[in-house]
């Protein structure tokens, strides 16, 4: 038996034959990324069902010197959860069988869940006890809580509740040598030394495998008021955001911007979606207020703020959702952007964040920068404007893309043009998707030597043999 076969046999003995996938057809869904742009081989997929089994898998892989790729729902948008080409084939450790909700403590505002729980199941379990787990994003029906932690996922409610990092109280992690660290505390205050959990949040599986999490819950808003409106331009959208912040305070829960092109693509490519407003408007915002009580006053607050914005000439049209069904329909439009863009062509998705006040300037300058390369390139814009995160997406039809002499080079140059603008404005090239494989060149380009050296020091200390997720995050 060769080494790979020996390791597979040992993994099967440890987990059971059914829990180790080795055949090509079975591996297929685990080795290709969500957008179907990256595919590379893996030795096998191991599906442990407990923390002890994860630790056993890590120990066996470490003994064999085989790399380990932790995987959640495989919805990464930066090829973070699939094997890297040209490297030793890893064992993919998918946590899909670790889905227990271990404990919900409504009074403490916390819940302990296994890392393989799907995000939507976590939201539902919290809502069942009138609590909110606020992280929400388009992939919530399939991404796992361990994946959201490892990428420090953002989504649509960051402006009110923060990103994943702000909603984690404790962690359980299997380290590179198979040691289990149980840091599953449910405390809001704990100053006993370095806050170790922060090391693993956003580390994209390069420092350990997250096996369980204690999440922070919030009071469940039961009343919502949502509007869709057409600001005259991004600068007006920014001014209106300020008005909502002043008028509605912490009730403001979402403020999502998109351009006309993005909306058109959703309507064209995703069945069942409808234009929220009549008339053709260049810019669109979905705004939502949420509270534990007072829907009538909240709808008034929303309407009055929009009326003041209209009087100031900042918006062209607006509509309030008048039923739960309409509210859901507006959210569906927002959550359909990834599906629409994938069907429409090759989108060079970027994930920049800039200071919120610089969003209009970023959009202007990025538009000019990519049009220097291709004057008539289609530009799709969608973003979480409330937290300064704009997905600026030059989009090519499939035919136009394949007609390019060197598509890969064009993709890299366009993204660099956009990322350079963000960098000049004090921003980042990756606000929420992470680095994965596609952001490695940008890490090398934008991070200072000191910052990269610090990250490498931490990696070396926790995974000296570079077995956990090699070939991503750190150039
Ligand atoms: C339609 C759509 C919309 C999206 N919208 C958003 C959005 O609004 N905001 C946002 O932030 N992201 C968004 N994403 C990106 C993606 O959903 C998130 O990054 C998500 O957090 C990934 O979770 P996952 O379980 O699929 O992780 P995977 O894709 O499986 O893995 C992501 C990374 O985490 C590592 N990892 C996974 N599980 C573990 C674990 N248990 N322990 C250690 N490492 C682990 C992997 O190795 C990989 O590096 C979207 C994706 C799609 C497809």
JSON list of C-alpha atoms in Angstrom, two decimals, residues 224-430:
[
{"chain": "A", "resi": 224, "resn": "UNK", "atom": "CA", "xyz": [-39.55, 45.76, 10.82]},
{"chain": "A", "resi": 225, "resn": "UNK", "atom": "CA", "xyz": [-40.00, 48.64, 8.44]},
{"chain": "A", "resi": 226, "resn": "UNK", "atom": "CA", "xyz": [-38.35, 48.37, 5.06]},
{"chain": "A", "resi": 227, "resn": "UNK", "atom": "CA", "xyz": [-38.16, 50.70, 2.10]},
{"chain": "A", "resi": 228, "resn": "UNK", "atom": "CA", "xyz": [-36.64, 50.57, -1.36]},
{"chain": "A", "resi": 229, "resn": "UNK", "atom": "CA", "xyz": [-35.66, 53.94, -2.77]},
{"chain": "A", "resi": 230, "resn": "UNK", "atom": "CA", "xyz": [-33.75, 55.54, -5.61]},
{"chain": "A", "resi": 231, "resn": "UNK", "atom": "CA", "xyz": [-31.15, 58.07, -4.41]},
{"chain": "A", "resi": 232, "resn": "UNK", "atom": "CA", "xyz": [-29.98, 60.46, -7.09]},
{"chain": "A", "resi": 233, "resn": "UNK", "atom": "CA", "xyz": [-26.39, 59.22, -6.78]},
{"chain": "A", "resi": 234, "resn": "UNK", "atom": "CA", "xyz": [-24.04, 57.56, -4.24]},
{"chain": "A", "resi": 235, "resn": "UNK", "atom": "CA", "xyz": [-23.29, 60.94, -2.61]},
{"chain": "A", "resi": 236, "resn": "UNK", "atom": "CA", "xyz": [-27.02, 61.39, -1.99]},
{"chain": "A", "resi": 237, "resn": "UNK", "atom": "CA", "xyz": [-27.22, 57.83, -0.64]},
{"chain": "A", "resi": 238, "resn": "UNK", "atom": "CA", "xyz": [-24.46, 58.75, 1.81]},
{"chain": "A", "resi": 239, "resn": "UNK", "atom": "CA", "xyz": [-26.28, 61.88, 2.94]},
{"chain": "A", "resi": 240, "resn": "UNK", "atom": "CA", "xyz": [-29.51, 59.92, 3.42]},
{"chain": "A", "resi": 241, "resn": "UNK", "atom": "CA", "xyz": [-27.61, 57.30, 5.45]},
{"chain": "A", "resi": 242, "resn": "UNK", "atom": "CA", "xyz": [-26.57, 60.12, 7.80]},
{"chain": "A", "resi": 243, "resn": "UNK", "atom": "CA", "xyz": [-30.18, 61.24, 8.09]},
{"chain": "A", "resi": 244, "resn": "UNK", "atom": "CA", "xyz": [-31.30, 57.71, 9.02]},
{"chain": "A", "resi": 245, "resn": "UNK", "atom": "CA", "xyz": [-28.54, 57.41, 11.59]},
{"chain": "A", "resi": 246, "resn": "UNK", "atom": "CA", "xyz": [-29.57, 60.71, 13.17]},
{"chain": "A", "resi": 247, "resn": "UNK", "atom": "CA", "xyz": [-33.33, 59.98, 13.08]},
{"chain": "A", "resi": 248, "resn": "UNK", "atom": "CA", "xyz": [-33.47, 56.25, 13.80]},
{"chain": "A", "resi": 249, "resn": "UNK", "atom": "CA", "xyz": [-30.34, 55.51, 15.83]},
{"chain": "A", "resi": 250, "resn": "UNK", "atom": "CA", "xyz": [-29.78, 51.84, 16.53]},
{"chain": "A", "resi": 251, "resn": "UNK", "atom": "CA", "xyz": [-33.01, 50.84, 14.78]},
{"chain": "A", "resi": 252, "resn": "UNK", "atom": "CA", "xyz": [-31.18, 51.18, 11.47]},
{"chain": "A", "resi": 253, "resn": "UNK", "atom": "CA", "xyz": [-30.33, 47.55, 10.59]},
{"chain": "A", "resi": 254, "resn": "UNK", "atom": "CA", "xyz": [-29.50, 47.45, 6.90]},
{"chain": "A", "resi": 255, "resn": "UNK", "atom": "CA", "xyz": [-28.49, 49.92, 4.22]},
{"chain": "A", "resi": 256, "resn": "UNK", "atom": "CA", "xyz": [-27.73, 48.16, 0.96]},
{"chain": "A", "resi": 257, "resn": "UNK", "atom": "CA", "xyz": [-26.77, 49.94, -2.26]},
{"chain": "A", "resi": 258, "resn": "UNK", "atom": "CA", "xyz": [-26.89, 48.69, -5.85]},
{"chain": "A", "resi": 259, "resn": "UNK", "atom": "CA", "xyz": [-26.70, 50.26, -9.29]},
{"chain": "A", "resi": 260, "resn": "UNK", "atom": "CA", "xyz": [-29.27, 49.90, -12.04]},
{"chain": "A", "resi": 261, "resn": "UNK", "atom": "CA", "xyz": [-27.18, 47.33, -13.89]},
{"chain": "A", "resi": 262, "resn": "UNK", "atom": "CA", "xyz": [-27.14, 45.03, -10.86]},
{"chain": "A", "resi": 263, "resn": "UNK", "atom": "CA", "xyz": [-30.88, 45.28, -10.42]},
{"chain": "A", "resi": 264, "resn": "UNK", "atom": "CA", "xyz": [-31.49, 44.60, -14.13]},
{"chain": "A", "resi": 265, "resn": "UNK", "atom": "CA", "xyz": [-29.34, 41.46, -13.96]},
{"chain": "A", "resi": 266, "resn": "UNK", "atom": "CA", "xyz": [-31.33, 40.10, -11.00]},
{"chain": "A", "resi": 267, "resn": "UNK", "atom": "CA", "xyz": [-34.65, 40.66, -12.76]},
{"chain": "A", "resi": 268, "resn": "UNK", "atom": "CA", "xyz": [-33.32, 39.21, -16.02]},
{"chain": "A", "resi": 269, "resn": "UNK", "atom": "CA", "xyz": [-31.64, 36.09, -14.64]},
{"chain": "A", "resi": 270, "resn": "UNK", "atom": "CA", "xyz": [-33.47, 35.04, -11.46]},
{"chain": "A", "resi": 271, "resn": "UNK", "atom": "CA", "xyz": [-37.03, 33.85, -12.02]},
{"chain": "A", "resi": 272, "resn": "UNK", "atom": "CA", "xyz": [-39.71, 35.41, -9.86]},
{"chain": "A", "resi": 273, "resn": "UNK", "atom": "CA", "xyz": [-37.86, 38.63, -8.99]},
{"chain": "A", "resi": 274, "resn": "UNK", "atom": "CA", "xyz": [-39.58, 41.96, -9.74]},
{"chain": "A", "resi": 275, "resn": "UNK", "atom": "CA", "xyz": [-38.52, 45.61, -9.91]},
{"chain": "A", "resi": 276, "resn": "UNK", "atom": "CA", "xyz": [-39.33, 47.23, -6.55]},
{"chain": "A", "resi": 277, "resn": "UNK", "atom": "CA", "xyz": [-39.85, 50.67, -8.16]},
{"chain": "A", "resi": 278, "resn": "UNK", "atom": "CA", "xyz": [-41.43, 51.77, -11.40]},
{"chain": "A", "resi": 279, "resn": "UNK", "atom": "CA", "xyz": [-39.26, 53.87, -13.67]},
{"chain": "A", "resi": 280, "resn": "UNK", "atom": "CA", "xyz": [-35.61, 53.51, -14.53]},
{"chain": "A", "resi": 281, "resn": "UNK", "atom": "CA", "xyz": [-33.36, 54.81, -11.78]},
{"chain": "A", "resi": 282, "resn": "UNK", "atom": "CA", "xyz": [-29.58, 54.71, -11.77]},
{"chain": "A", "resi": 283, "resn": "UNK", "atom": "CA", "xyz": [-29.16, 53.90, -8.07]},
{"chain": "A", "resi": 284, "resn": "UNK", "atom": "CA", "xyz": [-31.10, 51.85, -5.53]},
{"chain": "A", "resi": 285, "resn": "UNK", "atom": "CA", "xyz": [-31.04, 51.42, -1.76]},
{"chain": "A", "resi": 286, "resn": "UNK", "atom": "CA", "xyz": [-32.75, 48.90, 0.48]},
{"chain": "A", "resi": 287, "resn": "UNK", "atom": "CA", "xyz": [-33.09, 50.34, 3.98]},
{"chain": "A", "resi": 288, "resn": "UNK", "atom": "CA", "xyz": [-34.47, 48.49, 6.98]},
{"chain": "A", "resi": 289, "resn": "UNK", "atom": "CA", "xyz": [-35.33, 49.50, 10.54]},
{"chain": "A", "resi": 290, "resn": "UNK", "atom": "CA", "xyz": [-35.94, 46.83, 13.18]},
{"chain": "A", "resi": 291, "resn": "UNK", "atom": "CA", "xyz": [-37.01, 46.90, 16.82]},
{"chain": "A", "resi": 292, "resn": "UNK", "atom": "CA", "xyz": [-38.59, 44.73, 19.47]},
{"chain": "A", "resi": 293, "resn": "UNK", "atom": "CA", "xyz": [-41.72, 46.88, 19.38]},
{"chain": "A", "resi": 294, "resn": "UNK", "atom": "CA", "xyz": [-43.52, 49.78, 17.69]},
{"chain": "A", "resi": 295, "resn": "UNK", "atom": "CA", "xyz": [-44.02, 48.98, 14.02]},
{"chain": "A", "resi": 296, "resn": "UNK", "atom": "CA", "xyz": [-46.41, 51.90, 13.32]},
{"chain": "A", "resi": 297, "resn": "UNK", "atom": "CA", "xyz": [-44.05, 54.55, 14.65]},
{"chain": "A", "resi": 298, "resn": "UNK", "atom": "CA", "xyz": [-41.17, 52.89, 12.91]},
{"chain": "A", "resi": 299, "resn": "UNK", "atom": "CA", "xyz": [-42.85, 52.95, 9.51]},
{"chain": "A", "resi": 300, "resn": "UNK", "atom": "CA", "xyz": [-43.62, 56.63, 10.13]},
{"chain": "A", "resi": 301, "resn": "UNK", "atom": "CA", "xyz": [-40.01, 57.30, 11.06]},
{"chain": "A", "resi": 302, "resn": "UNK", "atom": "CA", "xyz": [-38.90, 55.62, 7.85]},
{"chain": "A", "resi": 303, "resn": "UNK", "atom": "CA", "xyz": [-41.40, 57.50, 5.72]},
{"chain": "A", "resi": 304, "resn": "UNK", "atom": "CA", "xyz": [-40.65, 60.88, 7.29]},
{"chain": "A", "resi": 305, "resn": "UNK", "atom": "CA", "xyz": [-36.92, 60.49, 6.79]},
{"chain": "A", "resi": 306, "resn": "UNK", "atom": "CA", "xyz": [-37.47, 59.55, 3.15]},
{"chain": "A", "resi": 307, "resn": "UNK", "atom": "CA", "xyz": [-39.81, 62.53, 2.69]},
{"chain": "A", "resi": 308, "resn": "UNK", "atom": "CA", "xyz": [-37.18, 64.89, 4.07]},
{"chain": "A", "resi": 309, "resn": "UNK", "atom": "CA", "xyz": [-34.63, 63.35, 1.72]},
{"chain": "A", "resi": 310, "resn": "UNK", "atom": "CA", "xyz": [-37.01, 63.84, -1.22]},
{"chain": "A", "resi": 311, "resn": "UNK", "atom": "CA", "xyz": [-37.61, 67.49, -0.23]},
{"chain": "A", "resi": 312, "resn": "UNK", "atom": "CA", "xyz": [-33.83, 67.99, -0.20]},
{"chain": "A", "resi": 313, "resn": "UNK", "atom": "CA", "xyz": [-33.69, 66.61, -3.75]},
{"chain": "A", "resi": 314, "resn": "UNK", "atom": "CA", "xyz": [-31.69, 63.54, -2.69]},
{"chain": "A", "resi": 315, "resn": "UNK", "atom": "CA", "xyz": [-34.00, 60.86, -4.03]},
{"chain": "A", "resi": 316, "resn": "UNK", "atom": "CA", "xyz": [-36.18, 60.28, -7.06]},
{"chain": "A", "resi": 317, "resn": "UNK", "atom": "CA", "xyz": [-38.64, 57.65, -5.81]},
{"chain": "A", "resi": 318, "resn": "UNK", "atom": "CA", "xyz": [-39.31, 55.38, -2.85]},
{"chain": "A", "resi": 319, "resn": "UNK", "atom": "CA", "xyz": [-41.67, 52.65, -1.75]},
{"chain": "A", "resi": 320, "resn": "UNK", "atom": "CA", "xyz": [-42.34, 51.11, 1.66]},
{"chain": "A", "resi": 321, "resn": "UNK", "atom": "CA", "xyz": [-42.91, 47.35, 2.00]},
{"chain": "A", "resi": 322, "resn": "UNK", "atom": "CA", "xyz": [-46.49, 47.05, 3.18]},
{"chain": "A", "resi": 323, "resn": "UNK", "atom": "CA", "xyz": [-46.53, 43.35, 4.09]},
{"chain": "A", "resi": 324, "resn": "UNK", "atom": "CA", "xyz": [-44.17, 40.62, 5.27]},
{"chain": "A", "resi": 325, "resn": "UNK", "atom": "CA", "xyz": [-44.41, 39.09, 1.79]},
{"chain": "A", "resi": 326, "resn": "UNK", "atom": "CA", "xyz": [-43.29, 42.33, 0.16]},
{"chain": "A", "resi": 327, "resn": "UNK", "atom": "CA", "xyz": [-40.48, 42.73, 2.66]},
{"chain": "A", "resi": 328, "resn": "UNK", "atom": "CA", "xyz": [-39.31, 39.18, 1.87]},
{"chain": "A", "resi": 329, "resn": "UNK", "atom": "CA", "xyz": [-39.57, 39.87, -1.87]},
{"chain": "A", "resi": 330, "resn": "UNK", "atom": "CA", "xyz": [-37.33, 42.95, -1.57]},
{"chain": "A", "resi": 331, "resn": "UNK", "atom": "CA", "xyz": [-34.77, 40.97, 0.43]},
{"chain": "A", "resi": 332, "resn": "UNK", "atom": "CA", "xyz": [-34.89, 38.21, -2.18]},
{"chain": "A", "resi": 333, "resn": "UNK", "atom": "CA", "xyz": [-33.89, 40.73, -4.82]},
{"chain": "A", "resi": 334, "resn": "UNK", "atom": "CA", "xyz": [-30.91, 41.71, -2.70]},
{"chain": "A", "resi": 335, "resn": "UNK", "atom": "CA", "xyz": [-29.92, 38.12, -1.95]},
{"chain": "A", "resi": 336, "resn": "UNK", "atom": "CA", "xyz": [-30.12, 37.08, -5.62]},
{"chain": "A", "resi": 337, "resn": "UNK", "atom": "CA", "xyz": [-27.20, 39.16, -6.85]},
{"chain": "A", "resi": 338, "resn": "UNK", "atom": "CA", "xyz": [-24.57, 36.39, -6.77]},
{"chain": "A", "resi": 339, "resn": "UNK", "atom": "CA", "xyz": [-26.79, 33.96, -8.68]},
{"chain": "A", "resi": 340, "resn": "UNK", "atom": "CA", "xyz": [-27.70, 36.62, -11.25]},
{"chain": "A", "resi": 341, "resn": "UNK", "atom": "CA", "xyz": [-24.11, 37.70, -11.82]},
{"chain": "A", "resi": 342, "resn": "UNK", "atom": "CA", "xyz": [-22.91, 34.12, -12.26]},
{"chain": "A", "resi": 343, "resn": "UNK", "atom": "CA", "xyz": [-25.51, 33.57, -14.97]},
{"chain": "A", "resi": 344, "resn": "UNK", "atom": "CA", "xyz": [-24.85, 36.90, -16.68]},
{"chain": "A", "resi": 345, "resn": "UNK", "atom": "CA", "xyz": [-21.18, 36.39, -17.50]},
{"chain": "A", "resi": 346, "resn": "UNK", "atom": "CA", "xyz": [-17.74, 36.56, -15.93]},
{"chain": "A", "resi": 347, "resn": "UNK", "atom": "CA", "xyz": [-17.83, 39.06, -13.09]},
{"chain": "A", "resi": 348, "resn": "UNK", "atom": "CA", "xyz": [-14.52, 40.28, -11.68]},
{"chain": "A", "resi": 349, "resn": "UNK", "atom": "CA", "xyz": [-15.92, 40.60, -8.19]},
{"chain": "A", "resi": 350, "resn": "UNK", "atom": "CA", "xyz": [-14.00, 42.80, -5.81]},
{"chain": "A", "resi": 351, "resn": "UNK", "atom": "CA", "xyz": [-14.66, 43.13, -2.10]},
{"chain": "A", "resi": 352, "resn": "UNK", "atom": "CA", "xyz": [-13.25, 46.50, -1.07]},
{"chain": "A", "resi": 353, "resn": "UNK", "atom": "CA", "xyz": [-14.11, 48.47, 2.04]},
{"chain": "A", "resi": 354, "resn": "UNK", "atom": "CA", "xyz": [-13.33, 52.15, 2.43]},
{"chain": "A", "resi": 355, "resn": "UNK", "atom": "CA", "xyz": [-14.35, 54.61, 5.14]},
{"chain": "A", "resi": 356, "resn": "UNK", "atom": "CA", "xyz": [-18.12, 55.02, 4.74]},
{"chain": "A", "resi": 357, "resn": "UNK", "atom": "CA", "xyz": [-17.64, 58.71, 3.91]},
{"chain": "A", "resi": 358, "resn": "UNK", "atom": "CA", "xyz": [-15.40, 57.76, 0.96]},
{"chain": "A", "resi": 359, "resn": "UNK", "atom": "CA", "xyz": [-17.83, 55.36, -0.76]},
{"chain": "A", "resi": 360, "resn": "UNK", "atom": "CA", "xyz": [-18.99, 57.85, -3.47]},
{"chain": "A", "resi": 361, "resn": "UNK", "atom": "CA", "xyz": [-15.39, 58.83, -4.28]},
{"chain": "A", "resi": 362, "resn": "UNK", "atom": "CA", "xyz": [-14.41, 55.15, -4.42]},
{"chain": "A", "resi": 363, "resn": "UNK", "atom": "CA", "xyz": [-17.19, 54.38, -6.90]},
{"chain": "A", "resi": 364, "resn": "UNK", "atom": "CA", "xyz": [-16.26, 57.36, -9.09]},
{"chain": "A", "resi": 365, "resn": "UNK", "atom": "CA", "xyz": [-12.55, 56.68, -9.14]},
{"chain": "A", "resi": 366, "resn": "UNK", "atom": "CA", "xyz": [-12.86, 52.91, -9.56]},
{"chain": "A", "resi": 367, "resn": "UNK", "atom": "CA", "xyz": [-15.19, 53.45, -12.52]},
{"chain": "A", "resi": 368, "resn": "UNK", "atom": "CA", "xyz": [-12.64, 55.74, -14.18]},
{"chain": "A", "resi": 369, "resn": "UNK", "atom": "CA", "xyz": [-9.80, 53.34, -13.36]},
{"chain": "A", "resi": 370, "resn": "UNK", "atom": "CA", "xyz": [-11.33, 50.24, -14.97]},
{"chain": "A", "resi": 371, "resn": "UNK", "atom": "CA", "xyz": [-12.55, 52.24, -17.98]},
{"chain": "A", "resi": 372, "resn": "UNK", "atom": "CA", "xyz": [-8.94, 53.24, -18.61]},
{"chain": "A", "resi": 373, "resn": "UNK", "atom": "CA", "xyz": [-8.39, 49.56, -19.40]},
{"chain": "A", "resi": 374, "resn": "UNK", "atom": "CA", "xyz": [-11.65, 48.78, -21.21]},
{"chain": "A", "resi": 375, "resn": "UNK", "atom": "CA", "xyz": [-13.63, 51.95, -21.99]},
{"chain": "A", "resi": 376, "resn": "UNK", "atom": "CA", "xyz": [-17.03, 50.30, -22.38]},
{"chain": "A", "resi": 377, "resn": "UNK", "atom": "CA", "xyz": [-16.76, 47.63, -19.69]},
{"chain": "A", "resi": 378, "resn": "UNK", "atom": "CA", "xyz": [-20.05, 46.83, -17.98]},
{"chain": "A", "resi": 379, "resn": "UNK", "atom": "CA", "xyz": [-19.94, 47.84, -14.30]},
{"chain": "A", "resi": 380, "resn": "UNK", "atom": "CA", "xyz": [-22.09, 46.15, -11.69]},
{"chain": "A", "resi": 381, "resn": "UNK", "atom": "CA", "xyz": [-22.12, 47.62, -8.19]},
{"chain": "A", "resi": 382, "resn": "UNK", "atom": "CA", "xyz": [-23.67, 46.16, -5.05]},
{"chain": "A", "resi": 383, "resn": "UNK", "atom": "CA", "xyz": [-22.62, 46.73, -1.50]},
{"chain": "A", "resi": 384, "resn": "UNK", "atom": "CA", "xyz": [-23.24, 47.03, 2.17]},
{"chain": "A", "resi": 385, "resn": "UNK", "atom": "CA", "xyz": [-23.00, 50.83, 2.06]},
{"chain": "A", "resi": 386, "resn": "UNK", "atom": "CA", "xyz": [-23.71, 51.19, 5.76]},
{"chain": "A", "resi": 387, "resn": "UNK", "atom": "CA", "xyz": [-20.32, 49.68, 6.53]},
{"chain": "A", "resi": 388, "resn": "UNK", "atom": "CA", "xyz": [-18.34, 50.99, 3.58]},
{"chain": "A", "resi": 389, "resn": "UNK", "atom": "CA", "xyz": [-18.14, 47.62, 1.78]},
{"chain": "A", "resi": 390, "resn": "UNK", "atom": "CA", "xyz": [-18.68, 47.87, -1.98]},
{"chain": "A", "resi": 391, "resn": "UNK", "atom": "CA", "xyz": [-18.58, 44.94, -4.39]},
{"chain": "A", "resi": 392, "resn": "UNK", "atom": "CA", "xyz": [-17.42, 46.70, -7.56]},
{"chain": "A", "resi": 393, "resn": "UNK", "atom": "CA", "xyz": [-17.73, 44.19, -10.40]},
{"chain": "A", "resi": 394, "resn": "UNK", "atom": "CA", "xyz": [-16.50, 44.72, -13.97]},
{"chain": "A", "resi": 395, "resn": "UNK", "atom": "CA", "xyz": [-18.62, 42.20, -15.91]},
{"chain": "A", "resi": 396, "resn": "UNK", "atom": "CA", "xyz": [-17.81, 40.56, -19.25]},
{"chain": "A", "resi": 397, "resn": "UNK", "atom": "CA", "xyz": [-20.20, 38.46, -21.32]},
{"chain": "A", "resi": 398, "resn": "UNK", "atom": "CA", "xyz": [-18.94, 34.89, -21.64]},
{"chain": "A", "resi": 399, "resn": "UNK", "atom": "CA", "xyz": [-18.14, 35.52, -25.34]},
{"chain": "A", "resi": 400, "resn": "UNK", "atom": "CA", "xyz": [-16.26, 38.75, -24.66]},
{"chain": "A", "resi": 401, "resn": "UNK", "atom": "CA", "xyz": [-14.28, 37.06, -21.90]},
{"chain": "A", "resi": 402, "resn": "UNK", "atom": "CA", "xyz": [-13.23, 34.12, -24.04]},
{"chain": "A", "resi": 403, "resn": "UNK", "atom": "CA", "xyz": [-12.30, 36.46, -26.87]},
{"chain": "A", "resi": 404, "resn": "UNK", "atom": "CA", "xyz": [-9.69, 38.20, -24.69]},
{"chain": "A", "resi": 405, "resn": "UNK", "atom": "CA", "xyz": [-6.08, 37.39, -25.54]},
{"chain": "A", "resi": 406, "resn": "UNK", "atom": "CA", "xyz": [-5.22, 36.81, -21.89]},
{"chain": "A", "resi": 407, "resn": "UNK", "atom": "CA", "xyz": [-8.31, 36.72, -19.63]},
{"chain": "A", "resi": 408, "resn": "UNK", "atom": "CA", "xyz": [-6.37, 35.89, -16.46]},
{"chain": "A", "resi": 409, "resn": "UNK", "atom": "CA", "xyz": [-4.11, 38.91, -16.93]},
{"chain": "A", "resi": 410, "resn": "UNK", "atom": "CA", "xyz": [-7.08, 41.17, -17.63]},
{"chain": "A", "resi": 411, "resn": "UNK", "atom": "CA", "xyz": [-8.81, 39.93, -14.48]},
{"chain": "A", "resi": 412, "resn": "UNK", "atom": "CA", "xyz": [-5.77, 40.60, -12.35]},
{"chain": "A", "resi": 413, "resn": "UNK", "atom": "CA", "xyz": [-5.19, 44.07, -13.84]},
{"chain": "A", "resi": 414, "resn": "UNK", "atom": "CA", "xyz": [-8.80, 45.17, -13.43]},
{"chain": "A", "resi": 415, "resn": "UNK", "atom": "CA", "xyz": [-8.97, 43.99, -9.83]},
{"chain": "A", "resi": 416, "resn": "UNK", "atom": "CA", "xyz": [-5.69, 45.72, -9.08]},
{"chain": "A", "resi": 417, "resn": "UNK", "atom": "CA", "xyz": [-7.02, 49.00, -10.55]},
{"chain": "A", "resi": 418, "resn": "UNK", "atom": "CA", "xyz": [-10.04, 48.81, -8.21]},
{"chain": "A", "resi": 419, "resn": "UNK", "atom": "CA", "xyz": [-8.06, 47.67, -5.18]},
{"chain": "A", "resi": 420, "resn": "UNK", "atom": "CA", "xyz": [-5.53, 50.47, -5.74]},
{"chain": "A", "resi": 421, "resn": "UNK", "atom": "CA", "xyz": [-8.32, 53.03, -5.48]},
{"chain": "A", "resi": 422, "resn": "UNK", "atom": "CA", "xyz": [-9.53, 51.50, -2.22]},
{"chain": "A", "resi": 423, "resn": "UNK", "atom": "CA", "xyz": [-5.98, 51.40, -0.88]},
{"chain": "A", "resi": 424, "resn": "UNK", "atom": "CA", "xyz": [-5.42, 55.09, -1.73]},
{"chain": "A", "resi": 425, "resn": "UNK", "atom": "CA", "xyz": [-8.59, 55.95, 0.19]},
{"chain": "A", "resi": 426, "resn": "UNK", "atom": "CA", "xyz": [-7.42, 54.07, 3.27]},
{"chain": "A", "resi": 427, "resn": "UNK", "atom": "CA", "xyz": [-9.39, 50.93, 2.45]},
{"chain": "A", "resi": 428, "resn": "UNK", "atom": "CA", "xyz": [-8.86, 47.20, 2.05]},
{"chain": "A", "resi": 429, "resn": "UNK", "atom": "CA", "xyz": [-9.11, 44.76, -0.87]},
{"chain": "A", "resi": 430, "resn": "UNK", "atom": "CA", "xyz": [-10.99, 42.21, 1.21]}
]
